[in-house]
Structure formats: structure tokens, C-alpha cells
Coordinates of C-alpha atoms and ligand atoms in Angstrom, one line a residue:
X1 CA 45.1 55.1 37.6
X2 CA 47.5 53.2 35.4
X3 CA 50.1 51.0 37.3
X4 CA 53.7 51.8 36.6
X5 CA 54.1 48.6 34.6
X6 CA 51.3 49.4 32.1
X7 CA 51.3 52.2 29.5
X8 CA 48.2 54.4 29.2
X9 CA 47.4 53.1 25.7
X10 CA 47.6 49.6 27.1
X11 CA 45.1 50.5 29.7
X12 CA 42.8 52.0 27.0
X13 CA 43.2 48.8 25.0
X14 CA 42.4 46.7 27.9
X15 CA 39.4 48.8 28.8
X16 CA 38.1 48.7 25.1
X17 CA 38.6 44.9 25.1
X18 CA 36.7 44.7 28.4
X19 CA 33.9 46.7 27.1
X20 CA 33.8 44.7 23.9
X21 CA 33.6 41.4 25.9
X22 CA 30.9 42.9 28.1
X23 CA 28.7 43.8 25.1
X24 CA 29.4 40.5 23.5
X25 CA 28.3 38.5 26.5
X26 CA 25.3 40.7 27.0
X27 CA 24.0 39.9 23.5
X28 CA 25.1 36.3 23.6
X29 CA 22.6 35.5 26.3
X30 CA 19.9 36.8 23.9
X31 CA 20.5 33.9 21.6
X32 CA 18.9 31.4 23.9
X33 CA 15.3 32.1 23.1
X34 CA 15.2 32.1 19.3
X35 CA 12.2 30.7 17.4
X36 CA 13.4 30.4 13.9
X37 CA 16.4 30.8 11.5
X38 CA 15.7 34.3 10.6
X39 CA 15.6 35.5 14.2
X40 CA 18.7 33.3 14.9
X41 CA 20.8 34.9 12.2
X42 CA 19.6 38.4 13.1
X43 CA 20.8 37.8 16.7
X44 CA 24.0 36.2 15.5
X45 CA 24.8 39.4 13.6
X46 CA 23.8 41.5 16.6
X47 CA 26.4 39.6 18.8
X48 CA 29.1 39.7 16.1
X49 CA 28.5 43.4 15.2
X50 CA 30.6 44.9 18.0
X51 CA 33.2 42.2 17.6
X52 CA 34.0 42.3 13.9
X53 CA 32.4 45.6 12.8
X54 CA 30.8 44.0 9.7
X55 CA 30.1 46.1 6.6
X56 CA 28.0 43.3 5.0
X57 CA 27.0 39.7 5.5
X58 CA 25.4 36.8 3.8
X59 CA 24.0 33.5 5.0
X60 CA 24.1 30.3 2.9
X61 CA 22.0 27.4 3.9
X62 CA 22.0 23.8 2.8
X63 CA 18.8 22.9 1.0
X64 CA 18.0 19.3 1.6
X65 CA 15.3 19.1 -1.1
X66 CA 17.7 20.2 -3.9
X67 CA 20.9 19.0 -2.2
X68 CA 22.5 22.3 -2.8
X69 CA 23.6 25.5 -1.1
X70 CA 21.3 28.5 -1.5
X71 CA 21.3 32.0 -0.2
X72 CA 19.2 32.5 2.9
X73 CA 17.3 35.7 2.6
X74 CA 17.4 37.0 6.1
X75 CA 16.7 40.6 5.0
X76 CA 20.5 41.4 4.9
X77 CA 21.5 43.6 2.0
X78 CA 22.8 41.3 -0.8
X79 CA 26.4 41.8 -1.9
X80 CA 28.7 39.9 -4.2
X81 CA 31.4 37.9 -2.5
X82 CA 34.4 38.1 -4.7
X83 CA 36.2 34.8 -4.5
X84 CA 33.7 33.5 -2.0
X85 CA 31.4 31.6 -4.3
X86 CA 29.5 28.6 -3.0
X87 CA 32.5 26.5 -3.6
X88 CA 34.6 29.0 -1.7
X89 CA 32.2 28.8 1.2
X90 CA 32.5 25.0 1.1
X91 CA 36.3 25.3 0.8
X92 CA 36.3 27.5 3.9
X93 CA 33.9 25.1 5.7
X94 CA 36.1 22.1 5.0
X95 CA 39.1 23.6 6.7
X96 CA 38.4 24.6 10.3
X97 CA 35.7 25.8 12.6
X98 CA 35.8 29.3 11.4
X99 CA 37.8 30.9 8.6
X100 CA 39.1 34.2 7.4
X101 CA 39.1 34.6 3.7
X102 CA 40.9 37.7 2.4
X103 CA 39.1 40.1 0.1
X104 CA 41.0 40.2 -3.2
X105 CA 40.4 43.9 -3.6
X106 CA 40.7 45.2 -0.1
X107 CA 39.1 48.5 1.0
X108 CA 39.3 50.2 4.4
X109 CA 35.8 48.9 5.4
X110 CA 36.3 45.4 3.8
X111 CA 39.6 43.6 4.1
X112 CA 38.5 40.0 4.8
X113 CA 35.5 37.8 5.3
X114 CA 34.7 35.9 8.5
X115 CA 33.3 32.5 7.4
X116 CA 31.4 30.8 10.2
X117 CA 29.9 27.4 9.7
X118 CA 26.9 26.0 11.6
X119 CA 27.0 22.3 11.9
X120 CA 24.1 19.9 12.8
X121 CA 24.9 16.3 13.6
X122 CA 28.4 16.7 12.0
X123 CA 26.9 18.1 8.8
X124 CA 27.4 21.7 7.8
X125 CA 23.9 23.2 7.5
X126 CA 24.5 26.9 7.3
X127 CA 27.4 29.3 6.7
X128 CA 27.6 32.9 7.7
X129 CA 29.9 35.1 5.6
X130 CA 30.6 38.6 7.0
X131 CA 32.9 41.3 5.6
X132 CA 35.1 43.0 8.2
X133 CA 37.6 45.9 8.1
X134 CA 40.3 43.6 9.7
X135 CA 43.0 42.2 7.6
X136 CA 42.9 38.4 7.8
X137 CA 46.5 38.2 9.2
X138 CA 46.1 41.1 11.6
X139 CA 43.1 40.2 13.6
X140 CA 43.2 41.6 17.2
X141 CA 43.7 38.8 19.7
X142 CA 40.5 39.6 21.5
X143 CA 38.5 39.5 18.3
X144 CA 39.8 36.1 17.2
X145 CA 39.3 34.7 20.7
X146 CA 35.7 36.0 20.8
X147 CA 34.9 34.6 17.3
X148 CA 36.3 31.2 18.4
X149 CA 34.3 31.4 21.6
X150 CA 31.2 32.4 19.7
X151 CA 31.5 29.6 17.2
X152 CA 31.6 27.1 20.0
X153 CA 28.8 28.7 22.0
X154 CA 26.5 29.0 19.0
X155 CA 26.9 25.5 17.8
X156 CA 24.5 23.8 20.2
X157 CA 22.0 26.7 20.0
X158 CA 21.8 26.3 16.2
X159 CA 21.6 22.5 16.5
X160 CA 18.7 22.7 18.9
X161 CA 17.0 25.2 16.8
X162 CA 17.3 23.0 13.7
X163 CA 16.1 19.9 15.6
X164 CA 13.2 21.9 17.0
X165 CA 12.3 23.0 13.5
X166 CA 12.4 19.3 12.3
X167 CA 10.2 18.3 15.2
X168 CA 7.8 21.1 14.2
X169 CA 7.8 19.9 10.6
X170 CA 7.1 16.3 11.7
X171 CA 4.3 17.6 13.9
X172 CA 2.8 19.5 11.0
X173 CA 3.0 16.4 8.8
X174 CA 1.4 14.3 11.5
X175 CA -1.4 16.8 11.9
X176 CA -1.9 16.9 8.1
X177 CA -2.1 13.1 8.0
X178 CA -4.6 12.7 10.8
X179 CA -6.7 15.6 9.4
X180 CA -6.8 14.0 5.9
X181 CA -8.2 10.8 7.2
X182 CA -11.9 10.9 6.2
X183 CA -13.0 9.3 9.5
X184 CA -12.7 10.2 13.2
X185 CA -9.3 9.3 14.5
X186 CA -8.3 9.3 18.2
X187 CA -5.1 8.2 20.0
X188 CA -5.0 7.5 23.7
X189 CA -2.2 6.6 26.0
X190 CA -2.3 3.4 28.0
X191 CA -3.4 5.4 31.0
X192 CA -6.3 6.9 29.0
X193 CA -4.8 10.3 28.2
X194 CA -6.0 11.7 24.8
X195 CA -2.8 12.1 22.7
X196 CA -4.3 13.2 19.4
X197 CA -7.7 13.6 17.7
X198 CA -8.8 15.0 14.4
X199 CA -11.6 17.4 13.5
X200 CA -13.8 14.5 12.4
X201 CA -13.5 13.1 15.9
X202 CA -14.5 16.5 17.3
X203 CA -17.7 16.5 15.3
X204 CA -18.5 12.8 15.9
X205 CA -18.2 13.0 19.6
X206 CA -19.0 16.7 20.1
X207 CA -15.7 17.3 21.9
X208 CA -13.2 20.1 21.3
X209 CA -9.6 18.9 21.0
X210 CA -8.2 21.9 23.0
X211 CA -10.2 20.7 26.0
X212 CA -9.6 17.0 25.3
X213 CA -5.9 16.8 24.6
X214 CA -3.8 15.6 27.5
X215 CA -7.0 14.9 29.6
X216 CA -8.3 11.5 30.6
X217 CA -10.9 10.4 28.0
X218 CA -13.4 9.5 30.7
X219 CA -13.5 13.1 31.7
X220 CA -14.2 14.5 28.2
X221 CA -16.4 12.0 26.4
X222 CA -20.0 11.2 27.2
X223 CA -20.4 8.3 29.6
X224 CA -21.8 6.0 26.9
X225 CA -18.8 6.7 24.5
X226 CA -16.3 6.5 27.4
X227 CA -17.7 3.1 28.4
X228 CA -17.3 1.8 24.8
X229 CA -13.7 3.2 24.6
X230 CA -12.9 1.6 28.0
X231 CA -13.9 -1.8 26.8
X232 CA -12.1 -1.5 23.5
X233 CA -9.0 -0.2 25.2
X234 CA -8.8 -3.2 27.5
X235 CA -9.1 -5.5 24.5
X236 CA -6.6 -3.6 22.4
X237 CA -4.0 -3.6 25.3
X238 CA -4.5 -7.3 25.7
X239 CA -3.5 -7.7 22.1
X240 CA -6.9 -8.1 20.5
X241 CA -7.3 -5.5 17.8
X242 CA -10.8 -5.0 16.4
X243 CA -12.2 -4.1 13.0
X244 CA -15.5 -2.2 12.8
X245 CA -16.8 -2.9 16.3
X246 CA -20.3 -1.4 15.9
X247 CA -22.2 0.8 18.3
X248 CA -25.2 3.1 18.1
X249 CA -24.2 6.7 18.8
X250 CA -26.6 9.6 19.2
X251 CA -25.4 12.9 17.6
X252 CA -26.6 15.9 19.6
X253 CA -29.0 13.6 21.4
X254 CA -31.1 13.6 18.2
X255 CA -29.8 11.6 15.2
X256 CA -28.6 8.2 15.8
X257 CA -25.7 6.8 13.7
X258 CA -24.0 3.5 13.6
X259 CA -20.3 3.8 14.3
X260 CA -17.7 1.2 13.3
X261 CA -14.6 1.4 15.5
X262 CA -11.3 -0.3 14.6
X263 CA -8.5 -0.3 17.0
X264 CA -4.8 -0.8 16.8
X265 CA -2.1 -0.8 19.4
X266 CA 0.5 2.0 19.4
X267 CA 4.0 0.8 20.4
X268 CA 7.3 2.5 21.1
X269 CA 10.6 1.6 19.5
X270 CA 11.0 -1.3 21.9
X271 CA 7.6 -2.7 21.0
X272 CA 6.2 -1.6 24.3
X273 CA 2.5 -0.5 24.2
X274 CA 2.2 3.2 24.6
X275 CA -1.5 3.6 23.7
X276 CA -4.3 2.7 21.4
X277 CA -5.4 4.2 18.1
X278 CA -9.2 4.3 17.4
X279 CA -10.5 4.8 13.9
X280 CA -14.2 5.5 13.9
X281 CA -16.3 5.3 10.7
X282 CA -19.9 6.4 10.3
X283 CA -21.3 3.2 8.9
X284 CA -24.8 4.6 8.3
X285 CA -23.8 6.4 5.2
X286 CA -22.0 3.5 3.6
X287 CA -25.0 1.3 4.5
X288 CA -27.3 3.7 2.7
X289 CA -25.0 3.6 -0.4
X290 CA -24.9 -0.2 -0.3
X291 CA -28.7 -0.2 0.0
X292 CA -29.1 2.1 -3.0
X293 CA -26.7 0.1 -5.0
X294 CA -28.6 -3.1 -4.2
X295 CA -31.8 -1.3 -5.2
X296 CA -30.3 -0.2 -8.5
X297 CA -29.1 -3.7 -9.1
X298 CA -32.5 -5.0 -8.4
X299 CA -34.1 -2.5 -10.7
X300 CA -31.7 -3.4 -13.5
X301 CA -32.4 -7.1 -13.0
X302 CA -36.1 -6.4 -13.0
X303 CA -36.0 -4.4 -16.2
X304 CA -33.8 -7.1 -17.8
X305 CA -36.2 -9.9 -16.9
X306 CA -39.3 -8.0 -17.9
X307 CA -37.7 -7.0 -21.2
X308 CA -36.7 -10.6 -21.9
X309 CA -40.2 -11.8 -21.0
X310 CA -41.8 -9.3 -23.3
X311 CA -39.5 -10.0 -26.2
X312 CA -41.0 -13.4 -27.1
X313 CA -44.8 -12.5 -27.0
X314 CA -43.9 -9.2 -28.8
X315 CA -42.2 -11.1 -31.6
X316 CA -45.4 -13.2 -31.9
X317 CA -47.6 -10.1 -32.0
X318 CA -45.4 -8.4 -34.7
X319 CA -45.4 -11.7 -36.7
X320 CA -49.2 -11.9 -36.4
X321 CA -49.7 -8.3 -37.3
X322 CA -47.5 -8.6 -40.4
X323 CA -49.5 -11.6 -41.6
X324 CA -52.7 -9.5 -41.1
X325 CA -51.2 -6.5 -43.0
X326 CA -50.0 -8.8 -45.8
X327 CA -53.6 -9.9 -46.1
X328 CA -55.1 -6.4 -45.8
X329 CA -57.6 -7.1 -48.6
X330 CA -59.6 -9.4 -46.2
X331 CA -59.9 -6.7 -43.5
X332 CA -62.5 -4.0 -43.2
X333 CA -61.6 -0.3 -43.4
X334 CA -61.4 0.2 -39.6
X335 CA -59.6 -3.0 -39.1
X336 CA -56.7 -1.9 -41.4
X337 CA -56.3 1.2 -39.3
X338 CA -56.5 -0.8 -36.0
X339 CA -53.9 -3.3 -37.3
X340 CA -51.7 -0.3 -38.3
X341 CA -51.9 1.2 -34.8
X342 CA -51.0 -2.2 -33.3
X343 CA -48.1 -2.6 -35.7
X344 CA -46.8 0.9 -34.8
X345 CA -47.2 0.3 -31.1
X346 CA -45.5 -3.1 -31.2
X347 CA -42.6 -1.6 -33.2
X348 CA -42.1 1.1 -30.7
X349 CA -42.2 -1.4 -27.8
X350 CA -39.7 -3.5 -29.7
X351 CA -37.3 -0.5 -30.0
X352 CA -37.7 0.3 -26.3
X353 CA -37.1 -3.3 -25.3
X354 CA -34.0 -3.6 -27.5
X355 CA -32.7 -0.3 -26.2
X356 CA -33.3 -1.4 -22.6
X357 CA -31.5 -4.7 -23.1
X358 CA -28.6 -3.0 -24.9
X359 CA -28.2 -0.5 -22.1
X360 CA -28.4 -3.1 -19.4
X361 CA -25.7 -5.2 -21.1
X362 CA -23.5 -2.1 -21.5
X363 CA -24.0 -1.1 -17.9
X364 CA -23.2 -4.5 -16.6
X365 CA -19.6 -4.0 -17.8
X366 CA -19.5 -7.5 -19.3
X367 CA -19.7 -6.4 -22.9
X368 CA -16.7 -7.7 -24.9
X369 CA -15.9 -5.7 -28.0
X370 CA -15.6 -7.8 -31.2
X371 CA -12.9 -5.7 -32.8
X372 CA -11.8 -5.8 -36.4
X373 CA -10.5 -3.4 -39.0
X374 CA -13.2 -1.2 -40.5
X375 CA -13.3 1.6 -43.1
X376 CA -15.4 4.3 -41.3
X377 CA -16.9 5.4 -44.6
X378 CA -18.4 1.9 -45.1
X379 CA -19.9 2.0 -41.7
X380 CA -21.4 5.4 -42.3
X381 CA -22.8 4.3 -45.7
X382 CA -24.4 1.2 -43.9
X383 CA -25.9 3.5 -41.3
X384 CA -27.3 5.8 -44.0
X385 CA -28.8 2.8 -45.8
X386 CA -31.2 1.9 -43.0
X387 CA -32.5 5.4 -42.5
X388 CA -36.0 6.4 -43.5
X389 CA -35.2 9.0 -46.2
X390 CA -37.2 12.0 -47.1
X391 CA -36.5 14.5 -49.8
X392 CA -36.4 17.2 -47.2
X393 CA -32.9 16.1 -46.1
X394 CA -29.7 16.4 -48.1
X395 CA -27.2 13.9 -46.8
X396 CA -23.6 14.6 -47.4
X397 CA -20.6 12.4 -46.5
X398 CA -17.2 14.1 -46.2
X399 CA -14.4 11.6 -45.5
X400 CA -10.7 12.6 -45.3
X401 CA -8.7 11.1 -48.1
X402 CA -6.4 8.2 -47.0
X403 CA -8.1 8.0 -43.7
X404 CA -6.7 4.7 -42.2
X405 CA -9.1 1.9 -41.3
X406 CA -10.0 1.9 -37.7
X407 CA -9.9 -1.0 -35.2
X408 CA -13.4 -1.1 -33.6
X409 CA -16.3 -3.3 -32.9
X410 CA -18.0 -2.7 -36.3
X411 CA -21.6 -3.5 -35.1
X412 CA -21.3 -1.2 -32.1
X413 CA -19.9 1.7 -34.1
X414 CA -22.6 1.1 -36.7
X415 CA -25.1 1.4 -33.9
X416 CA -23.6 4.7 -32.8
X417 CA -23.6 6.1 -36.3
X418 CA -27.2 4.9 -37.0
X419 CA -28.4 6.5 -33.8
X420 CA -26.7 9.9 -34.4
X421 CA -27.8 10.0 -38.1
X422 CA -31.3 9.0 -37.2
X423 CA -31.4 11.7 -34.5
X424 CA -30.1 14.3 -37.0
X425 CA -32.9 13.5 -39.4
X426 CA -35.6 13.1 -36.7
X427 CA -34.8 16.4 -34.9
X428 CA -34.7 18.3 -38.2
X429 CA -38.4 18.1 -39.0
X430 CA -38.2 21.0 -41.4
X431 CA -35.3 19.3 -43.3
X432 CA -31.9 20.7 -44.2
X433 CA -28.5 19.3 -44.7
X434 CA -27.2 16.4 -42.6
X435 CA -23.4 16.2 -43.0
X436 CA -21.2 13.4 -41.7
X437 CA -17.5 14.1 -41.6
X438 CA -14.7 11.7 -40.8
X439 CA -11.1 12.9 -40.4
X440 CA -8.0 12.5 -38.4
X441 CA -7.6 14.7 -35.3
X442 CA -4.2 14.2 -33.7
X443 CA -4.2 10.8 -32.0
X444 CA -7.9 10.4 -32.7
X445 CA -10.3 9.6 -35.5
X446 CA -13.0 12.3 -35.4
X447 CA -16.5 11.8 -36.6
X448 CA -19.1 14.7 -36.8
X449 CA -22.8 14.4 -37.5
X450 CA -24.2 17.9 -38.2
X451 CA -27.7 18.9 -38.8
X452 CA -29.7 22.1 -39.3
X453 CA -32.6 21.0 -37.1
X454 CA -34.2 22.1 -33.8
X455 CA -30.9 22.5 -31.9
X456 CA -30.5 21.9 -28.2
X457 CA -30.6 24.6 -25.5
X458 CA -27.3 25.0 -23.5
X459 CA -29.0 23.9 -20.3
X460 CA -30.0 20.6 -21.9
X461 CA -26.7 19.8 -23.6
X462 CA -25.3 18.1 -20.6
X463 CA -28.4 16.2 -19.8
X464 CA -29.2 14.5 -23.1
X465 CA -26.8 11.7 -22.3
X466 CA -28.8 10.7 -19.2
X467 CA -31.0 7.7 -19.2
X468 CA -34.6 8.5 -20.5
X469 CA -33.8 12.2 -20.8
X470 CA -35.8 13.8 -23.5
X471 CA -35.8 17.5 -24.2
X472 CA -39.0 18.9 -23.1
X473 CA -40.2 21.2 -25.9
X474 CA -43.4 21.3 -27.9
X475 CA -41.5 20.5 -31.1
X476 CA -39.2 17.7 -30.0
X477 CA -41.7 16.0 -27.7
X478 CA -43.9 15.2 -30.8
X479 CA -40.9 13.2 -32.1
X480 CA -40.9 9.6 -31.2
X481 CA -38.1 8.3 -29.0
X482 CA -37.1 6.5 -25.8
X483 CA -34.5 8.8 -24.5
X484 CA -32.0 5.9 -24.3
X485 CA -30.2 6.3 -27.7
X486 CA -27.6 8.8 -26.6
X487 CA -26.9 7.0 -23.3
X488 CA -26.2 3.8 -25.3
X489 CA -24.1 5.8 -27.8
X490 CA -22.0 7.3 -25.0
X491 CA -21.4 3.9 -23.4
X492 CA -20.2 2.4 -26.7
X493 CA -17.9 5.3 -27.6
X494 CA -16.4 5.2 -24.1
X495 CA -16.0 1.5 -24.2
X496 CA -13.8 2.1 -27.2
X497 CA -11.7 4.5 -25.2
X498 CA -13.2 7.5 -27.0
X499 CA -15.1 10.7 -26.1
X500 CA -18.3 12.2 -27.3
X501 CA -20.0 15.5 -26.9
X502 CA -22.5 17.8 -28.7
X503 CA -22.3 21.4 -29.8
X504 CA -25.5 23.1 -30.7
X505 CA -27.3 26.4 -31.2
X506 CA -31.0 26.3 -30.3
X507 CA -33.1 26.8 -33.4
X508 CA -30.1 26.4 -35.8
X509 CA -28.9 22.9 -35.5
X510 CA -26.6 20.5 -33.7
X511 CA -23.3 18.7 -34.3
X512 CA -22.6 15.5 -32.4
X513 CA -18.8 14.8 -32.3
X514 CA -17.1 11.7 -31.3
X515 CA -13.4 10.7 -31.1
X516 CA -12.0 7.2 -31.3
X517 CA -8.4 6.5 -30.4
X518 CA -6.4 6.0 -33.6
X519 CA -5.5 2.4 -33.7
X520 CA -4.6 2.1 -37.4
X521 CA -5.9 -0.9 -39.2
X522 CA -4.9 -2.3 -42.5
X523 CA -7.6 -1.0 -44.8
X524 CA -7.3 2.5 -46.1
X525 CA -10.4 4.5 -46.9
X526 CA -11.5 4.7 -50.4
Ligands
LIG1 P1 -34.5 9.8 -28.2 O1 -34.9 8.4 -28.4 O2 -35.5 10.6 -27.5 O3 -34.1 10.4 -29.5 P2 -31.8 10.1 -27.5 O4 -31.1 9.6 -26.3 O5 -31.2 9.7 -28.8 O6 -33.3 9.7 -27.3 O7 -31.8 11.7 -27.4 C1 -32.1 12.3 -26.2 C2 -32.7 13.7 -26.5 O8 -31.7 14.5 -27.0 C3 -33.8 13.7 -27.5 O9 -35.0 13.4 -26.9 C4 -33.7 15.0 -28.1 O10 -34.4 15.9 -27.3 C5 -32.2 15.4 -28.0 N1 -31.5 15.2 -29.3 C6 -30.8 14.2 -29.6 N2 -30.2 14.4 -30.9 C7 -30.6 15.6 -31.3 C8 -30.4 16.4 -32.4 N3 -29.7 15.9 -33.4 N4 -31.0 17.6 -32.5 C9 -31.8 18.1 -31.5 N5 -32.0 17.4 -30.3 C10 -31.5 16.1 -30.2

């Protein structure tokens, strides 16, 4: 019953306000357990809905990456905010805790906007803009009180949510970092609690992180491993950090590997030790690689020495054979043939030795290019001059007019051209055209050596650059060669900063193409 001092409509007002506050408080308590921004803003709107009766809303968030405001897509229906552009939002934000911005073209359901800022560490981070049917200067007292109350209540919830989000981000970053380390990584507290470990550590020590985290390491690692960690932990905590402390560890009780453990002390902001970080590397693999490298080095040195040792006697043999051949009249019929076979064999051996020595020099990485300005056409002509010609091959040279001189090691590029042209002739036993083209190709000088010979199968195209690789076919295996020429050629081109590849159709012919960076010299091509 209404008291004599209150009118019935006052009673109704009071009752409505009371109901409104009741609903508001009920929903407000919901805001405590939010996980992310989307859920937060959805709940914010649920709390505000009975209070301001919004017809529409938008959330603007501050994007740290781009240092700009952007619309937060919380699933709310988009709507244009007349007069409330981003600047308008900022303007409203600058003024007070929450603002009312009148709609320039008021309608019954939309007369003004409630602009509610969300501040984290004194910096505006998000702004909610909601359209309401209330006029900005006629807001019922209870509504304005509730908005003000809400804006105070929600502040800490939002701040906590944001900080929690930041912590999650840091946690993800930390997890990513420790997972990307290509070794086993473990962090333990000073009391021996496992603080962190990556997947490599799980594999290495056969321990699942979900069972190990927060447990004492002695309870989760095998006694042998735990003993090693105990010793290293004592040393690390006494200030002695170790690098690659070695111990033999048996994986699954079967394979034994050598692990190198490095330790470092983890400290808090006040330089107080809070734990130890263990970085465990499988040294077995790197030892294998080192061994292989040493063997490779040994092999190269061996080939080098043998080649050098063979060079001198071979020169003597070739010299002797040449004298005999020059005096062929004094030899019997069989002897001429035998001397011919020796001469041919010695010449092949000489090619092999010189290829081996060239390659070993190039592979050692000590070769210095003796650069000068060269006209490519001259180098090609020189390369052609030393070829054994036969009438079966028509050799054509196509050089772009005004091709600038190139800065290269002339002898080395000559070696490349000689090799490619000689291959083009060699691997075209039935003859055909051999065309050499030189032209500009963007930032490069492009040289092509094309033949109409045997061609190369697709599956061999990538392999022909490997040391000693020779295509295994009845036709090409009859052709003399060492399988080193293209390896040398590739090294030389790459030493010049260039690229080389081959295009071919089996049975139709091949084109070897190389590009050299255009470093224009003085001489122009004739
Ligand atoms: P080789 O001394 O055997 O000629 P290369 O390294 O120069 O050694 O060449 C490797 C292999 O690539 C050759 O054995 C040959 O099978 C193939 N090859 C090279 N050039 C050509 C070409 N122009 N046409 C067809 N096959 C070629």
C-alpha cells in the first residue's frame, strides 16, 4: 500500500527502479568469470541492456601493433555512428569516465550514445558505444547512477582480463621459444621442482611433461639422470655454470648416446637464484658429422697428394711416348699401336688428374678469381678453337650486338665454355648444330650452349652436376669422360656469383644455360 506521502506513480517508479537495480546486480556478478574480450563485451551488454535499452552498439579497441583504434568484431550488428567517428570516440574518452553523445538525427529508439571507456594502467584500451532511446540531457537518475556505478565496477574486471591476456601471450611466446630450441631444455626450481621442459626433453629422458611439471625431478627422472642433475644443480647454485658436461645416457635402455649438458642459473629481479636451466645436446650426432667431415677432408687431401705425385711421372711418360711417336718409323707395326694405346691412356689420366686437382682447389674455397674485362665472344671463339672439329657439327655463334664486356676471371670462364662446348660436341655423336648464344638477360649476362645430341633424361638432369656422375646409357657410356667437368663448371659459375642449369629433351638435345651477374666492363662486343 502506498503511504500518504507518496503518489501511486512514484511507487511504480520506485518499484521499476528497484527491479532494474535487481536485474543489473544479478547480471553484474556474472562478469567475474570472463575468459576473453568477446565474452566480456557480451556480458557487459547483457548488464547494460536493462539499464539503457540499447538499440545498437559498437566496441572500439586500441590496436598496439598498428597504434590505432579498430572496430572490435564481437558479433554485434554493425551500424554507422553519425558524428561518433574514431576521433569522436577519443574526444568522448578524453572528457570524463563515461559520456553521452547526442545523435544528430534523433529517432524514438536512438537519441544518444553512451560512450564507455575501458582503461588499463591509465591508458584507454577499449570503448563501448551504445545507442539508447534516452535523450542525453534527460537521462533518468537511476540510469545515470547505474552507468556510473557500472563504469567503476567494470574497470578492474577489464584490467584484470587484459593483464591475464598479456600473461597468456607471454606464456605462449615462452612456450614457442623453448619448443623452437633444437635441444632438450629443462628448468628446475632451487628446490628441484620441474618448472618447464620442451618436447625434446620429453623424448631424450622419456618423461611426459604433464607428469613432470611441478613435481620434484628426482621423482620423475631415472635414478641415473636424477643423479647427474643433482650434481649439476649443486654446482650451478654455487655459481659454477657448466658447458657441455658429458654423460652417457641410454635411450629406452637400448641405444646409448652422449649428452652434453650446459647449465645456467635462473635469477629473479633481485638477482636471487630461483632455479637452474639445463640445455642438453645429443653430442653423438655432431660427433658423427665431425668424423664424416674429417674423413672427407682426409679423402680430399689423399686425392690431392696422389694426383700431385702422379703428375710428374705422367709428364715423363707422355714426353717419352711423344718422342717414340715422333720416331714412329723406327717402330714395328705392333709397337706403333701399343705406343698409341699408351699415349691415349696417359692423356686420359692427365685429364682426370687435372680435373681432380681443379676440383679440389675449387672445393677448398681458397681460389681467388683473377678478374679482368673480357669480351664474351672472344672467350667463346677461343673455346671453339681448341675443340676437335668434325664436319658432322655445324657450330654457330650468336652474340647480342653491343653486349658489354664482362668482368670475370677469363681463364676460368674459358674453362666453362670449353667444357660445355666439348660436351655439346661429344654428346652429339650423330652430329647436328651446336649453337652458342650470348645476350643480356635483365641484371645478368646469359650464355646458352645448345646441341641436338643425345639429350638427358629428366631424372638425370639434377644429378649431372654431382662429382663423378655420368649418365648410365649405352650411348653415352661409350663416350670418354671423367664425370667431373660439370661439377667444376658449376663451381666456377657460382664462384662468379652466377647460376647454371640444363634443359633437355631426351633424344633431341640439350641446352646448358649459365648467367653471370652483369658487371659492365669497358670493352664492348664486336
Ligand atoms: P663427362 O666428363 O662425363 O663429360 P661431365 O661432368 O661434363 O662429365 O658431364 C656429366 C654427364 O652429363 C656426362 O657423363 C653426360 O652423361 C651428361 N652430359 C653432359 N653434357 C651433356 C650434353 N651436352 N648432352 C648430353 N649429356 C650430357
